[in-house]
Amino acid sequence: MPAERIPASLPVAAARRRRLRADQARQLADLLRHQILSGGFPRGVLPLEDVIAADYRASRNTVRQALDLLRGEHLVERKAGVGTVVVCEKYPHGLDRLQGLAETLHEHGRVTNEVRTVGPVSAPGPVARRLGLPDHTDVLCIERLRRLDGLPLSLDLSYLPMDVGGDLLGCDLENTDVFRLLETLTGGPLGHAEITLEAVNADAHSAAVLEAPRGSAVLMLERLTHLPDGRPVDLEFIRFRGDRITMSGVLRRHFV
């Protein structure tokens, strides 16, 4: 007796249902992540799965998949007798003001810096050009591991022209933002900065320094800060632990 033929449409329909369920789980995870990061669960405990399902009009399977995604991000864990709890706090870093890390996070704790490198170096061509200097001009190089209440948050590499940055060699780089020091040395506020933000995988060295899992995602912020007259004065490459920092800002749309 010949085997029963399975209509070709059945595997396609099943694949479509799986894709739809995965899409719904991702979308639900996005909503729950926002709730977690904005303090929507003040006791740090998420509602029961059936409550989440009812609140978001999702199936129990979709809720379980969404929570699995958040567990994979190390935002939540399942604890016996308690439920799903928040296990990782992310700190807000604004993108609509030019501030140092200590200024940005002053409400969340004390920022300290482990100075790993400080001293003059011959500027690589791309660095020199960004700072408006001839290739191989000496610049001040500073690398610092930055912590919030002892917790590693970022690895910052900065390049500054020597006529400005040289005076930083005698300053307290362990406890003070470079921005604040620059404003003290130049006698006025900084001007503006150009930023680029992207996600990169942590290499073995930076992962070890940041005490992060090797290959985990880090937020790479490239920032070129200018004095009020437009002169570039500080080129930074900052690696933030992606599981401990969230970037936010206010964008306005203006029509000409």
XYZ file of C-alpha atoms in Angstrom:
256
model
C 0.000 0.000 0.000
C 1.579 3.310 -1.020
C 2.508 5.746 1.771
C 0.074 8.568 2.322
C 1.294 11.713 0.589
C 1.684 14.728 2.908
C 0.494 17.929 1.256
C 3.417 20.255 0.617
C 1.479 23.069 2.241
C 1.615 21.416 5.715
C 5.391 21.844 6.373
C 5.158 25.376 5.010
C 2.272 26.182 7.326
C 4.107 24.675 10.308
C 7.223 26.683 9.531
C 5.100 29.821 9.234
C 3.539 29.157 12.651
C 6.965 28.633 14.226
C 8.232 31.841 12.638
C 5.184 33.744 13.813
C 5.579 32.411 17.362
C 9.303 33.348 17.355
C 8.421 36.850 16.118
C 5.794 37.234 18.832
C 8.249 36.031 21.499
C 10.859 38.541 20.359
C 8.307 41.345 20.378
C 7.107 40.386 23.865
C 10.714 40.184 25.100
C 11.250 43.742 23.842
C 8.260 44.975 25.855
C 9.297 43.110 28.997
C 12.889 44.341 28.633
C 11.617 47.902 28.563
C 9.586 47.244 31.695
C 12.623 45.775 33.435
C 14.967 48.633 32.496
C 12.447 51.350 33.348
C 11.691 49.957 36.813
C 8.325 48.521 35.848
C 8.817 45.623 38.266
C 9.864 47.526 41.421
C 10.282 44.429 43.591
C 12.395 42.790 40.912
C 9.916 39.956 40.373
C 8.036 39.516 37.103
C 4.360 38.506 37.127
C 3.425 34.851 36.721
C 3.424 33.507 33.181
C -0.367 33.347 32.959
C -0.611 36.968 34.152
C 1.891 38.081 31.491
C -0.029 36.064 28.904
C -3.284 37.782 29.863
C -1.747 41.279 30.072
C -0.093 41.025 26.660
C -2.662 38.728 25.027
C -0.006 36.151 24.284
C 0.025 32.373 24.526
C 1.839 30.635 27.384
C 4.330 29.189 24.894
C 5.098 32.680 23.576
C 5.610 33.960 27.136
C 7.984 31.085 27.921
C 9.985 31.761 24.760
C 10.180 35.487 25.577
C 11.426 34.758 29.094
C 13.980 32.340 27.638
C 15.304 35.190 25.478
C 15.651 37.447 28.524
C 17.386 34.670 30.461
C 19.808 34.323 27.568
C 20.610 38.025 27.986
C 21.223 37.422 31.715
C 18.531 39.960 32.611
C 16.335 37.506 34.511
C 16.549 34.123 36.165
C 14.019 31.548 37.275
C 14.103 30.947 41.039
C 12.237 28.063 42.618
C 9.418 29.230 44.868
C 9.805 32.847 43.722
C 9.351 32.966 39.960
C 11.191 34.988 37.342
C 13.370 37.649 38.963
C 15.488 40.493 37.622
C 19.182 39.747 38.192
C 21.005 42.455 36.246
C 20.608 46.205 36.577
C 21.386 48.424 33.607
C 22.411 52.013 34.143
C 21.108 54.810 31.895
C 23.617 56.741 29.809
C 22.135 59.789 28.095
C 23.051 60.701 24.539
C 21.505 64.172 24.456
C 24.070 65.921 26.697
C 27.854 66.062 26.643
C 28.813 64.608 30.022
C 31.492 62.442 31.561
C 30.586 59.079 33.062
C 30.714 60.298 36.671
C 28.377 63.178 35.790
C 26.030 60.854 33.943
C 25.798 58.225 36.681
C 26.151 60.382 39.798
C 22.715 59.284 41.057
C 23.657 55.613 40.854
C 26.952 55.501 42.748
C 30.589 56.523 42.698
C 32.616 56.211 39.515
C 36.307 55.417 39.960
C 39.003 54.828 37.383
C 41.877 52.389 37.175
C 44.491 54.185 35.074
C 46.011 51.473 32.886
C 48.011 53.676 30.507
C 48.948 57.351 30.543
C 51.689 59.095 28.592
C 52.739 60.506 25.202
C 52.540 58.301 22.109
C 53.101 58.916 18.410
C 49.598 59.401 17.003
C 48.544 56.892 14.331
C 47.490 58.608 11.125
C 43.706 58.286 11.654
C 43.995 59.634 15.213
C 46.183 62.559 14.172
C 43.825 63.491 11.350
C 40.762 63.391 13.601
C 42.557 65.743 16.002
C 43.703 68.024 13.180
C 47.391 67.222 13.717
C 50.206 66.108 11.402
C 50.723 62.343 11.266
C 52.887 60.904 14.067
C 52.589 64.006 16.235
C 52.903 63.127 19.907
C 49.556 63.009 21.714
C 48.598 62.070 25.247
C 47.141 58.567 25.460
C 45.011 57.594 28.463
C 43.386 54.219 29.011
C 41.175 53.745 32.041
C 38.964 50.968 33.367
C 35.917 52.694 34.789
C 33.860 51.227 37.617
C 30.619 52.125 39.327
C 30.830 51.211 43.016
C 33.505 48.682 42.052
C 31.530 47.171 39.165
C 33.370 47.300 35.788
C 31.386 49.375 33.296
C 33.685 50.598 30.541
C 37.182 50.580 29.100
C 38.052 54.071 27.830
C 40.900 54.943 25.470
C 41.479 58.687 24.927
C 43.847 60.693 22.721
C 44.457 64.406 23.369
C 46.825 66.994 21.817
C 49.849 67.457 24.052
C 49.426 71.228 24.442
C 46.128 70.534 26.191
C 46.454 66.956 27.400
C 49.984 67.334 28.764
C 48.660 69.181 31.799
C 46.503 66.175 32.669
C 49.605 64.228 33.688
C 49.567 65.887 37.095
C 45.803 65.613 37.624
C 43.658 63.130 39.546
C 42.663 60.809 36.704
C 41.522 58.121 39.137
C 38.597 60.079 40.561
C 37.744 62.812 38.048
C 36.197 62.870 34.580
C 38.540 64.057 31.837
C 35.840 66.498 30.717
C 35.836 68.231 34.088
C 39.640 68.371 34.114
C 39.731 69.802 30.588
C 37.275 72.531 31.504
C 39.365 73.452 34.534
C 42.546 73.592 32.450
C 41.037 75.540 29.545
C 39.066 77.892 31.762
C 35.680 77.271 30.164
C 33.109 74.714 29.072
C 33.632 72.252 26.257
C 31.732 72.769 23.027
C 30.197 69.844 21.167
C 31.000 66.223 20.298
C 30.453 63.892 17.366
C 29.553 60.337 18.326
C 29.280 56.961 16.657
C 27.726 54.032 18.520
C 27.882 50.403 17.431
C 27.819 46.927 18.910
C 30.979 44.812 18.664
C 32.019 41.486 20.135
C 34.418 41.731 23.047
C 37.897 40.465 22.204
C 39.614 38.229 24.746
C 41.651 41.083 26.256
C 38.872 43.642 26.712
C 36.477 40.923 27.937
C 38.999 39.943 30.624
C 39.534 43.559 31.682
C 35.781 44.220 31.832
C 35.181 40.851 33.561
C 32.693 40.034 30.796
C 32.149 36.730 28.978
C 34.477 36.393 25.995
C 32.674 37.216 22.775
C 29.829 39.017 24.545
C 28.464 42.166 22.964
C 29.877 45.503 24.061
C 28.736 48.968 23.058
C 31.541 50.815 21.276
C 31.184 54.583 21.519
C 33.545 56.699 19.434
C 33.400 60.328 20.531
C 35.319 63.344 19.245
C 34.910 66.333 21.542
C 35.592 69.914 20.477
C 36.308 73.170 22.283
C 33.786 76.001 21.780
C 35.916 77.371 18.909
C 35.564 74.047 17.083
C 39.033 72.685 17.765
C 39.018 68.879 18.307
C 40.535 68.152 21.704
C 39.591 64.629 22.845
C 39.173 61.485 20.725
C 37.755 58.562 22.693
C 37.053 54.909 22.025
C 34.849 53.607 24.830
C 33.817 49.992 25.272
C 30.764 49.704 27.524
C 29.540 46.415 28.946
C 26.321 45.982 27.009
C 24.668 44.138 29.888
C 25.196 47.048 32.298
C 24.578 50.197 30.248
C 21.565 51.356 28.268
C 21.789 54.359 25.952
C 18.930 56.849 25.748
C 18.189 60.310 24.476
C 15.524 62.673 23.213
C 15.355 63.313 19.477
C 13.266 66.086 17.959
C 12.193 66.368 14.364
C 12.181 69.845 12.871
C 10.952 70.649 9.401
C 12.503 73.454 7.409
